[in-house]
Short mmCIF file of C-alpha atoms and ligand atoms in Angstrom, two decimals:
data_model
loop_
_atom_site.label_atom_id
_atom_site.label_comp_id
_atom_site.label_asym_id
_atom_site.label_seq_id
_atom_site.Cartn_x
_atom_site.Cartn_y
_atom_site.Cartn_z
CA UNK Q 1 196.64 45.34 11.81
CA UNK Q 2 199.10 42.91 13.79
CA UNK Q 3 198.51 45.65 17.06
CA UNK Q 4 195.00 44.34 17.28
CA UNK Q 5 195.59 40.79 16.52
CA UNK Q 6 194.12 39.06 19.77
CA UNK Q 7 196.58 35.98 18.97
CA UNK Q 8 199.72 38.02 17.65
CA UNK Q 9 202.47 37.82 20.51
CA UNK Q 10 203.96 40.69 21.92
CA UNK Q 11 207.14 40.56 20.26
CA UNK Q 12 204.91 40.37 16.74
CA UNK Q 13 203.16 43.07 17.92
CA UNK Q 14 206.74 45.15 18.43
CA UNK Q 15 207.35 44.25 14.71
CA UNK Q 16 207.35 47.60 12.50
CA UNK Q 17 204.19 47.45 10.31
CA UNK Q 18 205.88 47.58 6.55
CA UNK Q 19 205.33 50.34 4.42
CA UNK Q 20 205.80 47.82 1.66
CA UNK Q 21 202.44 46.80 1.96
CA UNK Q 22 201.17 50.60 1.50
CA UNK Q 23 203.14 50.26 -2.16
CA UNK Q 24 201.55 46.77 -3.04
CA UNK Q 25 198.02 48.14 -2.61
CA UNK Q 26 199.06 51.17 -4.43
CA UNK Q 27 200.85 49.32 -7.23
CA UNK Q 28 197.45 46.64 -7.64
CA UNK Q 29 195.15 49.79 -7.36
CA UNK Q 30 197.12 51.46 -10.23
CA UNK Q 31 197.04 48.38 -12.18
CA UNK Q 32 194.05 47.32 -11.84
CA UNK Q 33 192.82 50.85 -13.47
CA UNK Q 34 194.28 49.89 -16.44
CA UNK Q 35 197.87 51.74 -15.59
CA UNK Q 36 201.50 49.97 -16.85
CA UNK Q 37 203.52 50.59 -13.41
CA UNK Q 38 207.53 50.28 -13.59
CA UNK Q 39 208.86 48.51 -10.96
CA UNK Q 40 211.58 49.64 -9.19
CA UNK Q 41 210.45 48.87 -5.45
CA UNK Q 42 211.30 45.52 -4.92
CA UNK Q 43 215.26 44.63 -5.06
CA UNK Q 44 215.20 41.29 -6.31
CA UNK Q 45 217.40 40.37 -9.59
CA UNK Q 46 215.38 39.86 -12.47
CA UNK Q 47 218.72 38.43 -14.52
CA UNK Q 48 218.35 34.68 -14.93
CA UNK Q 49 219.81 31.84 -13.13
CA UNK Q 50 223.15 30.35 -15.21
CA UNK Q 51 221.53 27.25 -16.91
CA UNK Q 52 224.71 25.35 -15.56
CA UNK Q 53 222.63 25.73 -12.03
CA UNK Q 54 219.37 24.91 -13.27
CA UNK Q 55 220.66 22.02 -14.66
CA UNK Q 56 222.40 20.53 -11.60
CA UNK Q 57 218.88 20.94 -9.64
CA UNK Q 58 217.62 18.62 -12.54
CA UNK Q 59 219.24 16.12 -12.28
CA UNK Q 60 219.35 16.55 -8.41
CA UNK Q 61 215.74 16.65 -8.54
CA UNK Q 62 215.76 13.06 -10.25
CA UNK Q 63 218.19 11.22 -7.57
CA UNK Q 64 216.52 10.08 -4.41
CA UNK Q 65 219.62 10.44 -2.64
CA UNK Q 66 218.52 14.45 -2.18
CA UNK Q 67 215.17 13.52 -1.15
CA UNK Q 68 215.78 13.16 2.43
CA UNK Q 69 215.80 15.72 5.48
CA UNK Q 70 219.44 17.34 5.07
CA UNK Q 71 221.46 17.60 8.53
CA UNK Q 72 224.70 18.81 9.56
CA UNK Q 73 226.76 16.33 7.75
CA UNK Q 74 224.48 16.36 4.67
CA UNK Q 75 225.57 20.40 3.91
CA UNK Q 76 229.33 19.14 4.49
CA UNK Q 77 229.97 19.07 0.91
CA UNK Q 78 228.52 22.66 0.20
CA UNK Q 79 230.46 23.85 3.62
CA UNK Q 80 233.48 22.61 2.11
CA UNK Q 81 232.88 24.66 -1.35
CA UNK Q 82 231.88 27.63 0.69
CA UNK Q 83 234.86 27.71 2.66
CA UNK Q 84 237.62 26.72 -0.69
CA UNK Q 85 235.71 30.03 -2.46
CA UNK Q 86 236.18 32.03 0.72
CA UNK Q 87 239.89 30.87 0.55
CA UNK Q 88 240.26 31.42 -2.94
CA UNK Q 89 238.89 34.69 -2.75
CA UNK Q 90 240.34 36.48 0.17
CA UNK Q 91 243.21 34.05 1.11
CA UNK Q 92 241.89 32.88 4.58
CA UNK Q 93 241.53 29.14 5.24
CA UNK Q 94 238.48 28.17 7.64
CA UNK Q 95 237.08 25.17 8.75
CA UNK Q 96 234.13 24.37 7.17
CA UNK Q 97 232.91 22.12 9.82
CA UNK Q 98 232.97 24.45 12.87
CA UNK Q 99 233.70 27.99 11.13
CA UNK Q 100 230.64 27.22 8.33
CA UNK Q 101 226.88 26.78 8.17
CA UNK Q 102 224.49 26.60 5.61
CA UNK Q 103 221.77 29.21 5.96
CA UNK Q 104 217.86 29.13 4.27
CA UNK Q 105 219.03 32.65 2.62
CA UNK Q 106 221.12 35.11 4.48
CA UNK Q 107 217.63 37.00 5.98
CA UNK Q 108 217.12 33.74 7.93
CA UNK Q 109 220.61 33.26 9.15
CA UNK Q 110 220.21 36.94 10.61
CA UNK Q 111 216.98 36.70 12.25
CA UNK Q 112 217.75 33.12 13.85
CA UNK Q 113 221.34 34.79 15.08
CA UNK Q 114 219.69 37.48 17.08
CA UNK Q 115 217.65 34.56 18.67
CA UNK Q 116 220.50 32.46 19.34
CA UNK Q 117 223.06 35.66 20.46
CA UNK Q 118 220.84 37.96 22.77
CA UNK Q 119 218.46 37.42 25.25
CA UNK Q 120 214.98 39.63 25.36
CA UNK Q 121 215.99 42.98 27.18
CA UNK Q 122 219.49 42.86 25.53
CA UNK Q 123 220.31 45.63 22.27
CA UNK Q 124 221.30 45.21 19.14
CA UNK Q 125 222.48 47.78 17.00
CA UNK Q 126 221.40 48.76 13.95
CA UNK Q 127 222.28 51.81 11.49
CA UNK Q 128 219.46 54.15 11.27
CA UNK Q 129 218.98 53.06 7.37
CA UNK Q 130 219.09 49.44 7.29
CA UNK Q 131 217.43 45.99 5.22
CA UNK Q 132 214.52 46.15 6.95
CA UNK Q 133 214.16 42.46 8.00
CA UNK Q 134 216.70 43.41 10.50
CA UNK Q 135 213.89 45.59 12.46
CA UNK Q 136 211.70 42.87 12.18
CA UNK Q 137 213.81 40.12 13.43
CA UNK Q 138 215.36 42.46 16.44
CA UNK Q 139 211.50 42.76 17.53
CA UNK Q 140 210.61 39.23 17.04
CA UNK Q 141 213.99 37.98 18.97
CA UNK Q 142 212.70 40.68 21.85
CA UNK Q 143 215.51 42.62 21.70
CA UNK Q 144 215.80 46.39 21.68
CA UNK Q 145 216.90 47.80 18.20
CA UNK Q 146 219.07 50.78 18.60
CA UNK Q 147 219.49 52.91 15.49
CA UNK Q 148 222.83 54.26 14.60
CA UNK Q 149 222.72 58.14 13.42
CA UNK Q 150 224.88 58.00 9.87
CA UNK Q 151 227.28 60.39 8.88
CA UNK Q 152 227.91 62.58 5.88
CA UNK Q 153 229.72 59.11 4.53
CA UNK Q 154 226.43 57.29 5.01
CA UNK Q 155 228.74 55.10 6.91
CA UNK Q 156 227.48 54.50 11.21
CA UNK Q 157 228.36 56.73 13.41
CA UNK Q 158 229.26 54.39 16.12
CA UNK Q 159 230.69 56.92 18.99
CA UNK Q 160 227.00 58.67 18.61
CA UNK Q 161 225.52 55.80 20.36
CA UNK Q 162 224.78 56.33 23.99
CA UNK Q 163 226.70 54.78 27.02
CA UNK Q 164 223.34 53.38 28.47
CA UNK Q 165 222.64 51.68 24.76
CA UNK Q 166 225.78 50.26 24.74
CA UNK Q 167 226.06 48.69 28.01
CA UNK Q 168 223.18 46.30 27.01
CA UNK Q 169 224.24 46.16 23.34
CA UNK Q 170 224.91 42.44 22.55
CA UNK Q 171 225.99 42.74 18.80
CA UNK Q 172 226.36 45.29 15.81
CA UNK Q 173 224.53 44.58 12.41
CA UNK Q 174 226.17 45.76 9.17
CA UNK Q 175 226.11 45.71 5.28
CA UNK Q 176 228.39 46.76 2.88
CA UNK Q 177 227.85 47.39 0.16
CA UNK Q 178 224.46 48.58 1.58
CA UNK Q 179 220.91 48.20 0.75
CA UNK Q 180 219.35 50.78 0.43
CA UNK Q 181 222.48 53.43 0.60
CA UNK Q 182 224.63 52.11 -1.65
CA UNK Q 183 227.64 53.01 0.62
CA UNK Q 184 231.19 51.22 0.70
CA UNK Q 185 233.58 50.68 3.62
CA UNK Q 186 236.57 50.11 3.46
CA UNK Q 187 239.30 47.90 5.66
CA UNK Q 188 240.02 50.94 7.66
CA UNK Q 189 236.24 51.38 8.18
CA UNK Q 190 236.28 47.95 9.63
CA UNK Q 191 239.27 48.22 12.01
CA UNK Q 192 237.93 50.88 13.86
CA UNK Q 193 234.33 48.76 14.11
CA UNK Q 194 236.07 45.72 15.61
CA UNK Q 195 238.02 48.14 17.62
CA UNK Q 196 234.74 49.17 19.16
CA UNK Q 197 233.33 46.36 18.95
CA UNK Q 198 236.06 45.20 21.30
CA UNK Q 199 235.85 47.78 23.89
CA UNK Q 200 232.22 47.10 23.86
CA UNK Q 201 231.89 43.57 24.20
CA UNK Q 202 229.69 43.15 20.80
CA UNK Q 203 229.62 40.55 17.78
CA UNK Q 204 230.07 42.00 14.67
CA UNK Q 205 227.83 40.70 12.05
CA UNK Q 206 228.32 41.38 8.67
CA UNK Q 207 225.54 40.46 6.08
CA UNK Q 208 227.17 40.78 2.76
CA UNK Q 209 224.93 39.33 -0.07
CA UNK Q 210 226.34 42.45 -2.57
CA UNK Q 211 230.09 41.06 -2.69
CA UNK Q 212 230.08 40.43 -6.22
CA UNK Q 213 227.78 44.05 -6.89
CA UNK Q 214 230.67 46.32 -7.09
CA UNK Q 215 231.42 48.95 -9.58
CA UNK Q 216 234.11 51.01 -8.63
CA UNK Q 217 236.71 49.26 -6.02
CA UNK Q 218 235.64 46.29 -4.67
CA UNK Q 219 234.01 44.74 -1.51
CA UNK Q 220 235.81 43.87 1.17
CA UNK Q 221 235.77 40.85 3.95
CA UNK Q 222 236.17 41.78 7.49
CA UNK Q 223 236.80 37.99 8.57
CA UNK Q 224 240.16 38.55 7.44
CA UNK Q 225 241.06 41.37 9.35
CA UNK Q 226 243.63 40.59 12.97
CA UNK Q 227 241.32 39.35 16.04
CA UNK Q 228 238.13 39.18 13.69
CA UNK Q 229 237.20 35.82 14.14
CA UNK Q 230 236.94 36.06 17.33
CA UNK Q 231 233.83 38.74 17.22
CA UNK Q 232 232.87 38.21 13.72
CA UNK Q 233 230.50 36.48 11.71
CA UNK Q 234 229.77 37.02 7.91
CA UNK Q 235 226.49 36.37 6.05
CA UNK Q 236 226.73 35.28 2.65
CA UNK Q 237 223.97 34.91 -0.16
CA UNK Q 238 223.36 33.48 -3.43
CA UNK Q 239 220.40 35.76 -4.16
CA UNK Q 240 222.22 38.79 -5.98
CA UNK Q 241 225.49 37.13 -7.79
CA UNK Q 242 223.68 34.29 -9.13
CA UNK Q 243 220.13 35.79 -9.13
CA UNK Q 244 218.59 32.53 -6.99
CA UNK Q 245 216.33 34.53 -4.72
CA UNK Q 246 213.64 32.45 -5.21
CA UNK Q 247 215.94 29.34 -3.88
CA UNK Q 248 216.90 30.27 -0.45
CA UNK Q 249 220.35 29.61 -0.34
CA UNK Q 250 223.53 31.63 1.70
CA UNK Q 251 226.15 30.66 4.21
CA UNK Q 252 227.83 31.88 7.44
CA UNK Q 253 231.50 31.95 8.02
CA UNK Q 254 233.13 32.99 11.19
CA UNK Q 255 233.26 32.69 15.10
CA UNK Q 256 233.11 29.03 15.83
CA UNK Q 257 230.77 29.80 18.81
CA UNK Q 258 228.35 32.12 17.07
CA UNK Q 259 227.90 29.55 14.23
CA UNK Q 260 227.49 27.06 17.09
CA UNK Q 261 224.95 28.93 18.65
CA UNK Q 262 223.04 29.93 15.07
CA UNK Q 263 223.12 25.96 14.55
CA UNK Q 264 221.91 25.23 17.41
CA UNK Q 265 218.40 27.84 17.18
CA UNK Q 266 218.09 26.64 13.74
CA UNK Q 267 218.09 23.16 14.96
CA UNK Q 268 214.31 23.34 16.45
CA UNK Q 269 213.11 24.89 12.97
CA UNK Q 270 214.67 23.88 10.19
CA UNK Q 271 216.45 20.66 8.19
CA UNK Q 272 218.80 23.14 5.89
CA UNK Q 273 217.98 23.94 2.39
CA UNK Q 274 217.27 21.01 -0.44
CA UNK Q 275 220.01 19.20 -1.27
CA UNK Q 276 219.48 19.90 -4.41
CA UNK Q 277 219.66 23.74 -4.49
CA UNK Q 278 222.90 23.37 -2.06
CA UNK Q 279 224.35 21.44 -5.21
CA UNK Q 280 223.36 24.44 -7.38
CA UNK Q 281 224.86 26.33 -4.90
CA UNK Q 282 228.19 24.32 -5.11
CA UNK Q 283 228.01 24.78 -8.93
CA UNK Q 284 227.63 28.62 -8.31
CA UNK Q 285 230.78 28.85 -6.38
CA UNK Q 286 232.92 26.97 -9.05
CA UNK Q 287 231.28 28.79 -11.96
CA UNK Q 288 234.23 31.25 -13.17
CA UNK Q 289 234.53 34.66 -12.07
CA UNK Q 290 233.74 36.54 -15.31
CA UNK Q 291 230.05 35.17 -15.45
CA UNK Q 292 229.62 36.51 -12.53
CA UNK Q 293 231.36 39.86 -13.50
CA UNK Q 294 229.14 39.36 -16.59
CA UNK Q 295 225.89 40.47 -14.74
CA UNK Q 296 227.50 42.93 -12.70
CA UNK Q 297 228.16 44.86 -16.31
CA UNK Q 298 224.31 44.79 -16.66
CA UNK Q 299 223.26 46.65 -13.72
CA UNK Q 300 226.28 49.03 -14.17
CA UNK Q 301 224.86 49.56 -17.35
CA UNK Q 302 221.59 50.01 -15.47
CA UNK Q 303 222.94 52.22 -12.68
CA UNK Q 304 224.26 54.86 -15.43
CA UNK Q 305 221.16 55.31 -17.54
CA UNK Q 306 219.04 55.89 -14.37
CA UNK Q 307 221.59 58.35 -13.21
CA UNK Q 308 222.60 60.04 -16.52
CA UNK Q 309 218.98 60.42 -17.32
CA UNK Q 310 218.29 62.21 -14.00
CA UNK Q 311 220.87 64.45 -13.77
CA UNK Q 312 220.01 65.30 -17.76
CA UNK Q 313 216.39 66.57 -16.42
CA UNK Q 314 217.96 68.50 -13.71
CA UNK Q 315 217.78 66.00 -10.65
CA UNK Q 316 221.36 65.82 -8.91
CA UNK Q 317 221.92 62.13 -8.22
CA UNK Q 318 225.46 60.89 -7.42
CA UNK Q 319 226.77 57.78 -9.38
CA UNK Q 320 225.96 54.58 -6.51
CA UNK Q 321 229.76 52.49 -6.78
CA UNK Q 322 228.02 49.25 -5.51
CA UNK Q 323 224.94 47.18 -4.81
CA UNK Q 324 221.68 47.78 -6.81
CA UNK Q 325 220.56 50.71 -5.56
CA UNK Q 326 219.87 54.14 -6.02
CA UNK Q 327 219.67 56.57 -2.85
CA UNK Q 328 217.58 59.33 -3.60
CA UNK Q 329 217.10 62.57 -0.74
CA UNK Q 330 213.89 64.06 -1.79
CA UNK Q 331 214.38 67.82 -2.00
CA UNK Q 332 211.93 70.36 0.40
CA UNK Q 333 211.63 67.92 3.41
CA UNK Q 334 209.10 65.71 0.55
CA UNK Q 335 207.68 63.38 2.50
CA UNK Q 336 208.80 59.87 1.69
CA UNK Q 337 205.70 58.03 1.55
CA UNK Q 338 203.46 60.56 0.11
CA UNK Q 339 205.75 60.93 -2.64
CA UNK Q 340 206.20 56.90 -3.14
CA UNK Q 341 202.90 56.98 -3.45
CA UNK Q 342 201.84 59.62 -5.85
CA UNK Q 343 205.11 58.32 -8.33
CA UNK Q 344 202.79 55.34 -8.19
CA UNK Q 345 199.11 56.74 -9.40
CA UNK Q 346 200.92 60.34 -11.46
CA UNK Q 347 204.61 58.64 -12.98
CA UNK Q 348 203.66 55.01 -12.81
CA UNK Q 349 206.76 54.44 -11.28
CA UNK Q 350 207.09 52.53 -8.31
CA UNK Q 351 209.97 53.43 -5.84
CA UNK Q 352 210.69 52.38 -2.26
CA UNK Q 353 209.91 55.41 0.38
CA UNK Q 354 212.62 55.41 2.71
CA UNK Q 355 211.48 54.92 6.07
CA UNK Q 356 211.03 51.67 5.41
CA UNK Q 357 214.40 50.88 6.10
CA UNK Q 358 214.30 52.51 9.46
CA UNK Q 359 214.17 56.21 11.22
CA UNK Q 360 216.62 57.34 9.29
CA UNK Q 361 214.87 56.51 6.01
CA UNK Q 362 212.63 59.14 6.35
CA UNK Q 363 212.65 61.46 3.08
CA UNK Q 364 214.13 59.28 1.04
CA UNK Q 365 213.34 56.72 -1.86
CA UNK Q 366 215.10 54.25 -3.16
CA UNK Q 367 215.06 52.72 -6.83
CA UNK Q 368 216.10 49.42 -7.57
CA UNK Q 369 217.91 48.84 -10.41
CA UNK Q 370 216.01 45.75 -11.46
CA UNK Q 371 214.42 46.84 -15.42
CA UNK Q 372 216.32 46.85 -18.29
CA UNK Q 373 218.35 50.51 -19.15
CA UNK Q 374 215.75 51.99 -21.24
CA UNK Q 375 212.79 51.57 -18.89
CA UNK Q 376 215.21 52.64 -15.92
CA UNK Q 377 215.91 56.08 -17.75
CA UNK Q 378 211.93 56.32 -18.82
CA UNK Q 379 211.74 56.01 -15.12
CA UNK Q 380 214.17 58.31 -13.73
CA UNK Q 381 212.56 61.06 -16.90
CA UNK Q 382 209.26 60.98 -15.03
CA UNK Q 383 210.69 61.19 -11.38
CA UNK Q 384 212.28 64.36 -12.55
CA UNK Q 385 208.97 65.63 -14.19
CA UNK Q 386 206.82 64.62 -10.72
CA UNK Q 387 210.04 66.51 -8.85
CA UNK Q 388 209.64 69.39 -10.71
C1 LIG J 1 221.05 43.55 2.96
C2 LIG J 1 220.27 42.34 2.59
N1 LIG J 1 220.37 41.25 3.35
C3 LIG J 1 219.70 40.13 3.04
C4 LIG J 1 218.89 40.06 1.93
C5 LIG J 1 218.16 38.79 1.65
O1 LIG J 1 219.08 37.82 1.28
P1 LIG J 1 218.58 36.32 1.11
O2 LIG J 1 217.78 36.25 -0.15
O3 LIG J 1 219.86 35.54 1.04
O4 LIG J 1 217.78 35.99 2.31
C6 LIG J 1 218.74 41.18 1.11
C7 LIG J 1 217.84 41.15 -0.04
O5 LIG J 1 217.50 42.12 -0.67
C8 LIG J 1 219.46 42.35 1.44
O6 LIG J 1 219.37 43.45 0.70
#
């Protein structure tokens, strides 16, 4: 639609046209005949907000000190929190005011960075199975996405990308744990991708809203590693640990010039989040570390009857140690959209085909973990029966 759009830019018209769509006409078609479709296309946490949050944006709601436009020096006291829990958590001090800024959700940090990093003409590289706003927001900032073949690991396969690509390569997006992989890296992972990052010129950015969605192991923090903040810059997201999708809130930490540059192409388009949900936000990071842990538990509990009742009917799934996904290669070559498609009208199961996350996606679905253990396992039952 947007290639014919006599108003659409060119840069909107380089966007990817989303597959997503496809799924939401299928999923209202199947509906409205009267079908009961199960969800598992869209990753967003259906686990409620801690009431402890909800009740600071009450009372925030009711003081008219929050009812302003928020600048710089408004999100100082959310900064602050954001840098004490990075602190607190992986033992680095940063400064809040030059090393910190508060972001509308972690999918607008990222697609304001590319503007305020690269010019048009410039790369950025991407892994070949990515979030896909980072497609969009590569075309809309004008910039050439490169994809990064993955290895066996799932994990980029950064010496695969060509010389030419690199030598107009401005920065290097990454997410771990991943959506829609599920894959892990470790700190060894991450010293050979500053490493090349280093050779190469490139920022390393590191969009990390599944920190706290770990199941074996846990997530790591790149910031911390030798020389890092000095090509690094970290996305963080209240949208999975505390389930607040709906209320826009995440952070950066990292290179004082990047943030200075995000600021500053924010600056013409936004005011920064409510003041209000930044308190929630500041109640989030202080709430202890077992609620959080809490929730993780349920999608654990999730993740295992999807897989268990899989592999049962014959489907061989490995167990995902992170995020709140499941990864699935179609067998046969299947293609990835077709099948979507008829889980949606023949299972009544709704799934993500892969290549909406990028080239690399193709043959592939994804399942999101967001419906309580029993539905997840009726689910994964009929997936195996449409398989079959
Ligand atoms: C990898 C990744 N980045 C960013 C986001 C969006 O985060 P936010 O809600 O903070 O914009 C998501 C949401 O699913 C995601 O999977």
């Amino acid at each position: 639609m947007t290639h014919e759009n006599h108003w659409a830019s060119k840069r909107v018209r380089a966007m990817p046209e989303s597959v997503f769509l496809l799924m939401d006409r299928a999923k209202s078609a199947a509906r409205a005949a009267g079908k009961r479709v199960i969800d598992l296309s869209i990753g967003a946490s259906d686990l409620p907000v801690p009431g402890e949050l909800i009740a600071e944006l009450e009372s925030a709601a009711r003081d008219p000190a929050t009812w302003g436009y928020c600048l710089k020096s408004c999100t100082g006291r959310f900064l602050e929190e954001a840098a004490s829990w990075y602190e607190r958590r992986f033992g680095l001090a940063l400064d809040p005011e030059s090393q910190a800024l508060s972001l509308i959700g972690s999918q607008e940090g990222l697609a304001h960075l590319l503007l305020a990093v690269a010019d048009p003409g410039e790369a950025v590289l991407i892994p070949e199975v990515a979030y896909p706003s980072y497609w969009g927001a590569a075309a809309l900032a004008g910039l050439e996405a490169v994809p990064v073949p993955l290895g066996e690991d799932l994990l980029p396969r950064l010496e695969a990308v060509p010389a030419e690509k690199l030598q107009r390569a401005r920065l290097l997006v990454l997410n771990y744990p991943n959506n829609p992989t599920a894959a892990v890296a470790d700190y060894a992972f991450w010293e050979r991708v500053l490493a090349f990052a280093e050779r190469h010129d490139l920022l390393v950015v590191h969009d990390n809203p599944y920190i706290d969605m770990v199941y074996e192991g846990e997530a790591v923090s790149p910031l911390v590693l030798e020389g890092a903040l000095e090509r690094t810059i970290e996305l963080f997201s209240f949208s999975k640990s505390f389930h607040m999708g709906g209320f826009r809130l995440g952070f950066a930490l990292g290179n004082a010039e990047a943030i200075a540059a995000l600021e500053a192409a924010k600056a013409p388009v936004d005011f920064n989040q409510y003041l209000g949900i930044q308190r929630m936000g500041i109640a989030a990071l202080r709430l202890p570390a077992d609620r959080v842990l809490r929730d993780v538990q349920v999608f654990r509990g999730r993740r295992d009857a999807l897989v268990e009742a899989m592999q049962s009917a014959g489907v061989p799934v490995s167990r995902p140690k992170a995020s709140m996904y499941l990864w699935l290669k179609l067998p046969n070559g299947m293609d990835d959209v077709k099948f979507a498609l008829s889980a949606v009208e023949h299972a009544g199961v709704a799934l993500a085909p892969g290549r909406g996350f990028g080239p690399g996606g193709k043959g592939y679905v994804r399942f999101a973990l967001v419906q309580p253990p029993e539905v997840l396992a009726e689910a994964g039952r009929r997936i195996a029966q449409l398989l079959d």
